[in-house]
Amino acid sequence: MFHCFSSYLIKSSRPKPWSHIHLIFGGFAYRVSAMASDEASLRKVVEEKLSLVDRQADTVRKLKSGPAGKAEIDASVEALKALKLDAESAKKQLLAVAGDGGRKSVEEFRQTVVNTLERKLFYMPSFKIYGGVAGLYDYGPPGCRVKSNVLSFWRQHFVLEENMLEVDCPCVTPEVVLKASGHVDKFTDLMVKDEKTGACHRADHLLKDFCKDKLDKDLSLPPNKVAELKHILAVLDDLSPEVLGAKIKEYGITAPDTKNALSDPYPFNLMFQTSIGPTGVYPGYMRPETAQGIFVNFKDLYYYNGNKLPFAAAQIGQAFRNEISPRQGLLRVREFTLAEIEHFVDPEDKSHPKFADVADLEFFMFPREDQLQGRSAKKTVLGKAISTGTVNNETLGYFIGRVYLFLKNLGIDKDRLRFRQHLPNEMAHYAADCWDAEIESSYGWIECVGIADRSAFDLKAHTNKSGVNLVAHEKFSEPKEVEKLVILPSKKELGLAFKGNQKLVLQALEAMNEAEALEMKASLESKEEVEFKVCTLGKNVTIKKNMVTISVEKKKEHQREFTPSVIEPSFGIGRIIYCLFEHSFYTRPRTADSEQLNVFRFPPLVAPYKCTVFPLVKSLEFDAVAEIIAKSLKEAGITHIIDTTGTSIGKRYARTDEIGVPFAITVDDKASVTIRERDTRKQIRVSIEQVATVVKEVVNGQSTWEDIMWKYPSHAAAAASTDAE
Amino acid sequence: MFHCFSSYLIKSSRPKPWSHIHLIFGGFAYRVSAMASDEASLRKVVEEKLSLVDRQADTVRKLKSGPAGKAEIDASVEALKALKLDAESAKKQLLAVAGDGGRKSVEEFRQTVVNTLERKLFYMPSFKIYGGVAGLYDYGPPGCRVKSNVLSFWRQHFVLEENMLEVDCPCVTPEVVLKASGHVDKFTDLMVKDEKTGACHRADHLLKDFCKDKLDKDLSLPPNKVAELKHILAVLDDLSPEVLGAKIKEYGITAPDTKNALSDPYPFNLMFQTSIGPTGVYPGYMRPETAQGIFVNFKDLYYYNGNKLPFAAAQIGQAFRNEISPRQGLLRVREFTLAEIEHFVDPEDKSHPKFADVADLEFFMFPREDQLQGRSAKKTVLGKAISTGTVNNETLGYFIGRVYLFLKNLGIDKDRLRFRQHLPNEMAHYAADCWDAEIESSYGWIECVGIADRSAFDLKAHTNKSGVNLVAHEKFSEPKEVEKLVILPSKKELGLAFKGNQKLVLQALEAMNEAEALEMKASLESKEEVEFKVCTLGKNVTIKKNMVTISVEKKKEHQREFTPSVIEPSFGIGRIIYCLFEHSFYTRPRTADSEQLNVFRFPPLVAPYKCTVFPLVKSLEFDAVAEIIAKSLKEAGITHIIDTTGTSIGKRYARTDEIGVPFAITVDDKASVTIRERDTRKQIRVSIEQVATVVKEVVNGQSTWEDIMWKYPSHAAAAASTDAE
């Protein structure tokens, strides 16, 4: 169900087998206000009751397919109904708490958020006046500022903090690069076509939808059928086009909407193809990820880093995937911004000098074992996950910790964030370990950051394809003595013996591995000659003692050459931003006077503007004060907007809340002004000279709003009335 | 010669007719150190002497083709030789001043800059391990930081300062949008193919090179031939494929390198084409500019701005041009970053409230008249250029001023920056006025920012194509009475008279313009009937008085509807950065001990890091101090690197100078450190507690280095010695 955006997931941009498990519950887990203390326990109750429903449904099915009598079956169905009612009631309780008076369904909640986002131009469908294009979105003014704040913070938190080498490579990529990376051959989804309309669908989506629907609605399914459908969902990722096609035929699955017959599934490459230069003979693609631009530059970057490991390179940029039928708004798009890190490390030493900085962090982790055994994610101390071997190595763990801090600081609710380890069938064969940062949204758990130890795969692939040796060296503090096998064929003797075949025999001798060579050496010493198979000739030849000298020599080596491993945290910026929108959104109880109830509780770090300046009424005097304040805010580097419309102050507060501006300065006097905080709606009064300093202090996090409230006189009397004006 | 990147230049990405004029001199105008005071006058001398050479060459040609005797011709040739020698000597003098001891040719200078840039990974050819792709470059670590600083400053200087509405639209663009904008049909260059190898060349480039070469080298050309070639260069932009092809044939121009015959020229569209979605039936392109994303969102943005004009929208993003044969490094590339502003304004009021802020600025302007009359650019006060009507309107002028400030603050040498007005044949028919910010580099004058008043062209084009009315309204303070023509055909009478043709007649009547309708009204009143041509019927019909009522009614209008004009400053970020590299580069006289002589004098605003921290010698104590300083720098928001390699301090200074870091902090004590400024190489001593504050003060521009030098004790003794260590 979820779209993967990092290079290790060439195959698994297809749904993960477990995704349906979490969707059932995930759907109700959104919230529209701050986390209530008893919400977590209510969620647990709902989850348990839903699992009881599930088990009872299994029982009903078994009874129906067995020899049980009607009475027994009826009783069992009644019990199921009761359990369902019970679960529904628990869900409602949860909603009453989590919904904070909203009591909307997940879809209603999402619709409210999306409506607000589109109406305030956080984002909107691209090329709308031409009917739009599925999977393409524009960020409008406030969204664009949020995005640029998120990217600035990313650069600060990762690139600058860790002295990473940032690069900026083109999106247009020649075929050879993506041939080496495997994308040309394997970056595909299986597609079926509506045989009449030609409309395209993802084959796995159709099969998944069918299985889930059947399991949800058909209680009379016999147990073997249930098991079969569940099995399909579990292995969906691994099905071949043939099996997928056979299942679609067997179940009589037709095209959604039209109900027409479907073609056989065939792979569709998800890259946008183009042609570089005017001749038309150099195919190119729009990159599906930014990582390859770093790998092909490894040699230069390693040199730039003084030929030392470890080091990390990073890149922020656009990536492209020509999705078959994109849905889910900002979560599955055809063009998106990625921020990727490739941390190169000696495979023999994956420790991290700064791991201690993150070792004490505690957050939800969801290791492979817990997933396989049906347990849920649990709060884990990161240091323990390393010491117990749950996470493969310190460097991987360090990045998991840093990603956690990054998302938390952005304003992602830490209770709706978990790190999920890849199951064996999700992970590429070469990967040492992979964890996804998943954020819960109204669409369920969304993979937003992939953190993978990809071993030496990428550098080796490009070494093989380009012939340029992408390796690192470790200089020994003192030379090491090593034994080295030397095979020295005699061209003259081989020529005499094998004439035209001389070269092939010689190559075969040189290509022997250590064991073969030592065996030949022993044979020649004991028997003077030996039978030797030359594959390229397709036959055995006789090698005599004078034809080759095999010896073991002692050599001093001064360094070790190796292909570095790479640890890759890969961030889907649009997905993170969308989840942030949902986590930040809440509605304020409607009053008789106030029209606007939607608020984004963005932290100052990501808020599109840090504050607004309002003259209370239209007056030249107040406008002049507003200008003075604007100037001092600009000097303090605080982004702001001035709203001099004559609208009521209450409406202006609502407008500023709706785009998530944390502070509003109202000019109601020549000497002092009020500052209102968005979420508490409390106000303080400060002098015009102090206002920029105060805002800067709280925006930059040197003080909290509570500290500020202590220091300055509150403006309590007017707070409620102006807000509701 | 120069590549244009903004939307108004659909046609003229081909060379401008005047470009050769400036290249002749432009080639020597680079400099490798600060502007010497007498350099400007020397440049003038060289320019004059070169023009004397040019005139004398004309004389020689005339004599040779006329009835003049050998003696006269010989004398004239001798005079030409003497003038040439004279000009050469003046050039050398100029180089001696401008070259600051370097005395390198332009190409040598460029090679030194480019070598340094590539060696330090400011930028490098993309996909190098696979042989690279022409026209694609990567920014490496320091280049990437420079680019991100330039973009941050752009956002600060334009978007935040002017409260612009920033948007972020996809690169993948459906065909209909670029059909409306004209790119699908007109965004082409004329191409010829090598008939044997299939290699592609720009037809106009080949013809231009031929003409210039002939004019430069063949002194025996008859005057009519000279005039012909000069005329071709002047109208190169406007030549049709047929004429271009005929000229190539006539002059016997062959493929460069191979000397093979060439095909006829044909248009090649410069957009990278692709296909959106899996069906293959929706063509799309990688956008050639970011502007269209703004135009198609006009309606939403206008609403977001409270339905008020003027407002500006802005976008930073990648754009793509599939160049036929890219040369000139970062200046002509196939993928580049654009930053574009679309300022929407009432066509009846293009004044700008903040124009006074820039009116007193004085810089080089090069109006159309001066270009046509062979004069050179001259320093002009912007306010005067507006009051004399040289620049079309205040808003255009305001942006010219803001662009000047932007480039100057980045570190572009203001004496090598000019604003050149487009000649009539460069400008689109709909444009009101266009000015390019051109920066002089080793490649000549480079168009880096285009500032155009595009009138209502773009919004009208999308209104026509999409059917969505992209207009603005001006509410009148009180309703205006207007006369309105009302044509009211009588369906009944028309039906009786024309039967099946009724509808076509009715449509023709309704489609009359005001003059036609008034004439018919008068005729009907005097003659009762009138002959009327119905084009769709292909014949005249007789209209009688009872068939149509034509009247002029008075109506009250409350608002005026109009299509806004758009003023578009469009920035080629890569070009600006490359010119900045050249303008910032200088070489320091070589000494016996110092190896590294290259320096980039970036202002702190764009420098990849603001300072470096060096422990003088390897010691745990100094390393600890360095860490303390690094922490305080980070808290102050100062980007920095720590260099703890054991290399000599002189080498470390050289390394930091070479990537343009303005300040180096050397830890040589536990209580205090030295700060060295890159260009003066002067050092001061400050306490460890003060160091971050001092660096911040000078980096943020609150103090100059001179101020700082006054305040703190200098560290003079060691300055020279450590630097040369």
JSON list of N, CA and C in Angstrom, two decimals, chain A residues 451-489:
[
{"chain": "A", "resi": 451, "resn": "ILE", "atom": "N", "xyz": [15.75, 3.77, 6.55]},
{"chain": "A", "resi": 451, "resn": "ILE", "atom": "CA", "xyz": [17.13, 3.81, 7.06]},
{"chain": "A", "resi": 451, "resn": "ILE", "atom": "C", "xyz": [17.70, 2.42, 6.86]},
{"chain": "A", "resi": 452, "resn": "ALA", "atom": "N", "xyz": [18.62, 2.30, 5.91]},
{"chain": "A", "resi": 452, "resn": "ALA", "atom": "CA", "xyz": [19.05, 0.97, 5.50]},
{"chain": "A", "resi": 452, "resn": "ALA", "atom": "C", "xyz": [20.57, 0.84, 5.52]},
{"chain": "A", "resi": 453, "resn": "ASP", "atom": "N", "xyz": [21.04, -0.30, 5.96]},
{"chain": "A", "resi": 453, "resn": "ASP", "atom": "CA", "xyz": [22.44, -0.64, 5.78]},
{"chain": "A", "resi": 453, "resn": "ASP", "atom": "C", "xyz": [22.50, -1.48, 4.50]},
{"chain": "A", "resi": 454, "resn": "ARG", "atom": "N", "xyz": [22.95, -0.84, 3.42]},
{"chain": "A", "resi": 454, "resn": "ARG", "atom": "CA", "xyz": [22.90, -1.47, 2.09]},
{"chain": "A", "resi": 454, "resn": "ARG", "atom": "C", "xyz": [24.18, -2.24, 1.76]},
{"chain": "A", "resi": 455, "resn": "SER", "atom": "N", "xyz": [25.03, -2.43, 2.73]},
{"chain": "A", "resi": 455, "resn": "SER", "atom": "CA", "xyz": [26.34, -3.07, 2.55]},
{"chain": "A", "resi": 455, "resn": "SER", "atom": "C", "xyz": [27.07, -2.43, 1.37]},
{"chain": "A", "resi": 456, "resn": "ALA", "atom": "N", "xyz": [27.83, -3.22, 0.60]},
{"chain": "A", "resi": 456, "resn": "ALA", "atom": "CA", "xyz": [28.67, -2.61, -0.45]},
{"chain": "A", "resi": 456, "resn": "ALA", "atom": "C", "xyz": [27.99, -2.65, -1.82]},
{"chain": "A", "resi": 457, "resn": "PHE", "atom": "N", "xyz": [26.70, -2.97, -1.84]},
{"chain": "A", "resi": 457, "resn": "PHE", "atom": "CA", "xyz": [26.01, -3.24, -3.10]},
{"chain": "A", "resi": 457, "resn": "PHE", "atom": "C", "xyz": [26.20, -2.16, -4.17]},
{"chain": "A", "resi": 458, "resn": "ASP", "atom": "N", "xyz": [25.90, -0.90, -3.82]},
{"chain": "A", "resi": 458, "resn": "ASP", "atom": "CA", "xyz": [25.85, 0.16, -4.84]},
{"chain": "A", "resi": 458, "resn": "ASP", "atom": "C", "xyz": [27.22, 0.46, -5.42]},
{"chain": "A", "resi": 459, "resn": "LEU", "atom": "N", "xyz": [28.21, 0.58, -4.54]},
{"chain": "A", "resi": 459, "resn": "LEU", "atom": "CA", "xyz": [29.54, 0.89, -5.03]},
{"chain": "A", "resi": 459, "resn": "LEU", "atom": "C", "xyz": [30.07, -0.25, -5.89]},
{"chain": "A", "resi": 460, "resn": "LYS", "atom": "N", "xyz": [29.77, -1.48, -5.52]},
{"chain": "A", "resi": 460, "resn": "LYS", "atom": "CA", "xyz": [30.22, -2.62, -6.33]},
{"chain": "A", "resi": 460, "resn": "LYS", "atom": "C", "xyz": [29.53, -2.62, -7.69]},
{"chain": "A", "resi": 461, "resn": "ALA", "atom": "N", "xyz": [28.24, -2.31, -7.71]},
{"chain": "A", "resi": 461, "resn": "ALA", "atom": "CA", "xyz": [27.50, -2.30, -8.97]},
{"chain": "A", "resi": 461, "resn": "ALA", "atom": "C", "xyz": [28.12, -1.29, -9.93]},
{"chain": "A", "resi": 462, "resn": "HIS", "atom": "N", "xyz": [28.46, -0.09, -9.41]},
{"chain": "A", "resi": 462, "resn": "HIS", "atom": "CA", "xyz": [29.03, 0.93, -10.29]},
{"chain": "A", "resi": 462, "resn": "HIS", "atom": "C", "xyz": [30.49, 0.62, -10.63]},
{"chain": "A", "resi": 463, "resn": "THR", "atom": "N", "xyz": [31.20, -0.03, -9.74]},
{"chain": "A", "resi": 463, "resn": "THR", "atom": "CA", "xyz": [32.56, -0.46, -10.07]},
{"chain": "A", "resi": 463, "resn": "THR", "atom": "C", "xyz": [32.52, -1.43, -11.24]},
{"chain": "A", "resi": 464, "resn": "ASN", "atom": "N", "xyz": [31.61, -2.39, -11.15]},
{"chain": "A", "resi": 464, "resn": "ASN", "atom": "CA", "xyz": [31.51, -3.39, -12.21]},
{"chain": "A", "resi": 464, "resn": "ASN", "atom": "C", "xyz": [31.12, -2.77, -13.55]},
{"chain": "A", "resi": 465, "resn": "LYS", "atom": "N", "xyz": [30.17, -1.87, -13.53]},
{"chain": "A", "resi": 465, "resn": "LYS", "atom": "CA", "xyz": [29.65, -1.31, -14.78]},
{"chain": "A", "resi": 465, "resn": "LYS", "atom": "C", "xyz": [30.62, -0.30, -15.39]},
{"chain": "A", "resi": 466, "resn": "SER", "atom": "N", "xyz": [31.23, 0.53, -14.54]},
{"chain": "A", "resi": 466, "resn": "SER", "atom": "CA", "xyz": [32.05, 1.62, -15.09]},
{"chain": "A", "resi": 466, "resn": "SER", "atom": "C", "xyz": [33.51, 1.23, -15.26]},
{"chain": "A", "resi": 467, "resn": "GLY", "atom": "N", "xyz": [33.94, 0.18, -14.53]},
{"chain": "A", "resi": 467, "resn": "GLY", "atom": "CA", "xyz": [35.35, -0.17, -14.56]},
{"chain": "A", "resi": 467, "resn": "GLY", "atom": "C", "xyz": [36.20, 0.75, -13.69]},
{"chain": "A", "resi": 468, "resn": "VAL", "atom": "N", "xyz": [35.57, 1.71, -13.01]},
{"chain": "A", "resi": 468, "resn": "VAL", "atom": "CA", "xyz": [36.31, 2.57, -12.08]},
{"chain": "A", "resi": 468, "resn": "VAL", "atom": "C", "xyz": [36.18, 1.97, -10.69]},
{"chain": "A", "resi": 469, "resn": "ASN", "atom": "N", "xyz": [37.34, 1.77, -10.06]},
{"chain": "A", "resi": 469, "resn": "ASN", "atom": "CA", "xyz": [37.38, 1.06, -8.79]},
{"chain": "A", "resi": 469, "resn": "ASN", "atom": "C", "xyz": [36.93, 1.94, -7.63]},
{"chain": "A", "resi": 470, "resn": "LEU", "atom": "N", "xyz": [35.69, 1.76, -7.17]},
{"chain": "A", "resi": 470, "resn": "LEU", "atom": "CA", "xyz": [35.17, 2.61, -6.09]},
{"chain": "A", "resi": 470, "resn": "LEU", "atom": "C", "xyz": [35.46, 1.93, -4.75]},
{"chain": "A", "resi": 471, "resn": "VAL", "atom": "N", "xyz": [36.66, 2.14, -4.28]},
{"chain": "A", "resi": 471, "resn": "VAL", "atom": "CA", "xyz": [37.10, 1.46, -3.06]},
{"chain": "A", "resi": 471, "resn": "VAL", "atom": "C", "xyz": [37.74, 2.45, -2.09]},
{"chain": "A", "resi": 472, "resn": "ALA", "atom": "N", "xyz": [37.97, 1.98, -0.88]},
{"chain": "A", "resi": 472, "resn": "ALA", "atom": "CA", "xyz": [38.68, 2.78, 0.12]},
{"chain": "A", "resi": 472, "resn": "ALA", "atom": "C", "xyz": [39.89, 1.98, 0.59]},
{"chain": "A", "resi": 473, "resn": "HIS", "atom": "N", "xyz": [40.79, 2.65, 1.26]},
{"chain": "A", "resi": 473, "resn": "HIS", "atom": "CA", "xyz": [41.99, 1.99, 1.76]},
{"chain": "A", "resi": 473, "resn": "HIS", "atom": "C", "xyz": [42.17, 2.26, 3.24]},
{"chain": "A", "resi": 474, "resn": "GLU", "atom": "N", "xyz": [42.63, 1.24, 3.93]},
{"chain": "A", "resi": 474, "resn": "GLU", "atom": "CA", "xyz": [43.01, 1.46, 5.32]},
{"chain": "A", "resi": 474, "resn": "GLU", "atom": "C", "xyz": [44.51, 1.24, 5.40]},
{"chain": "A", "resi": 475, "resn": "LYS", "atom": "N", "xyz": [45.23, 2.28, 5.75]},
{"chain": "A", "resi": 475, "resn": "LYS", "atom": "CA", "xyz": [46.69, 2.15, 5.90]},
{"chain": "A", "resi": 475, "resn": "LYS", "atom": "C", "xyz": [46.96, 1.46, 7.22]},
{"chain": "A", "resi": 476, "resn": "PHE", "atom": "N", "xyz": [47.84, 0.44, 7.18]},
{"chain": "A", "resi": 476, "resn": "PHE", "atom": "CA", "xyz": [48.21, -0.23, 8.43]},
{"chain": "A", "resi": 476, "resn": "PHE", "atom": "C", "xyz": [49.22, 0.62, 9.17]},
{"chain": "A", "resi": 477, "resn": "SER", "atom": "N", "xyz": [49.15, 0.60, 10.49]},
{"chain": "A", "resi": 477, "resn": "SER", "atom": "CA", "xyz": [50.12, 1.40, 11.26]},
{"chain": "A", "resi": 477, "resn": "SER", "atom": "C", "xyz": [51.52, 0.82, 11.03]},
{"chain": "A", "resi": 478, "resn": "GLU", "atom": "N", "xyz": [51.61, -0.52, 10.94]},
{"chain": "A", "resi": 478, "resn": "GLU", "atom": "CA", "xyz": [52.86, -1.10, 10.43]},
{"chain": "A", "resi": 478, "resn": "GLU", "atom": "C", "xyz": [52.52, -2.18, 9.40]},
{"chain": "A", "resi": 479, "resn": "PRO", "atom": "N", "xyz": [53.42, -2.37, 8.43]},
{"chain": "A", "resi": 479, "resn": "PRO", "atom": "CA", "xyz": [53.11, -3.29, 7.34]},
{"chain": "A", "resi": 479, "resn": "PRO", "atom": "C", "xyz": [52.79, -4.69, 7.87]},
{"chain": "A", "resi": 480, "resn": "LYS", "atom": "N", "xyz": [51.87, -5.37, 7.22]},
{"chain": "A", "resi": 480, "resn": "LYS", "atom": "CA", "xyz": [51.52, -6.73, 7.63]},
{"chain": "A", "resi": 480, "resn": "LYS", "atom": "C", "xyz": [52.13, -7.70, 6.64]},
{"chain": "A", "resi": 481, "resn": "GLU", "atom": "N", "xyz": [52.63, -8.83, 7.17]},
{"chain": "A", "resi": 481, "resn": "GLU", "atom": "CA", "xyz": [53.18, -9.85, 6.29]},
{"chain": "A", "resi": 481, "resn": "GLU", "atom": "C", "xyz": [52.05, -10.79, 5.87]},
{"chain": "A", "resi": 482, "resn": "VAL", "atom": "N", "xyz": [51.87, -10.95, 4.58]},
{"chain": "A", "resi": 482, "resn": "VAL", "atom": "CA", "xyz": [50.82, -11.84, 4.12]},
{"chain": "A", "resi": 482, "resn": "VAL", "atom": "C", "xyz": [51.41, -12.85, 3.14]},
{"chain": "A", "resi": 483, "resn": "GLU", "atom": "N", "xyz": [50.78, -14.01, 3.06]},
{"chain": "A", "resi": 483, "resn": "GLU", "atom": "CA", "xyz": [51.20, -15.01, 2.07]},
{"chain": "A", "resi": 483, "resn": "GLU", "atom": "C", "xyz": [50.39, -14.80, 0.82]},
{"chain": "A", "resi": 484, "resn": "LYS", "atom": "N", "xyz": [51.07, -14.83, -0.29]},
{"chain": "A", "resi": 484, "resn": "LYS", "atom": "CA", "xyz": [50.36, -14.58, -1.54]},
{"chain": "A", "resi": 484, "resn": "LYS", "atom": "C", "xyz": [50.71, -15.66, -2.56]},
{"chain": "A", "resi": 485, "resn": "LEU", "atom": "N", "xyz": [49.70, -16.16, -3.21]},
{"chain": "A", "resi": 485, "resn": "LEU", "atom": "CA", "xyz": [49.88, -17.21, -4.20]},
{"chain": "A", "resi": 485, "resn": "LEU", "atom": "C", "xyz": [50.33, -16.59, -5.52]},
{"chain": "A", "resi": 486, "resn": "VAL", "atom": "N", "xyz": [51.40, -17.16, -6.12]},
{"chain": "A", "resi": 486, "resn": "VAL", "atom": "CA", "xyz": [51.84, -16.64, -7.41]},
{"chain": "A", "resi": 486, "resn": "VAL", "atom": "C", "xyz": [51.79, -17.77, -8.44]},
{"chain": "A", "resi": 487, "resn": "ILE", "atom": "N", "xyz": [51.02, -17.58, -9.51]},
{"chain": "A", "resi": 487, "resn": "ILE", "atom": "CA", "xyz": [50.92, -18.58, -10.59]},
{"chain": "A", "resi": 487, "resn": "ILE", "atom": "C", "xyz": [51.66, -18.01, -11.79]},
{"chain": "A", "resi": 488, "resn": "LEU", "atom": "N", "xyz": [52.69, -18.72, -12.24]},
{"chain": "A", "resi": 488, "resn": "LEU", "atom": "CA", "xyz": [53.52, -18.19, -13.33]},
{"chain": "A", "resi": 488, "resn": "LEU", "atom": "C", "xyz": [53.59, -19.21, -14.47]},
{"chain": "A", "resi": 489, "resn": "PRO", "atom": "N", "xyz": [52.66, -19.11, -15.44]},
{"chain": "A", "resi": 489, "resn": "PRO", "atom": "CA", "xyz": [52.70, -20.07, -16.56]},
{"chain": "A", "resi": 489, "resn": "PRO", "atom": "C", "xyz": [53.89, -19.78, -17.47]}
]
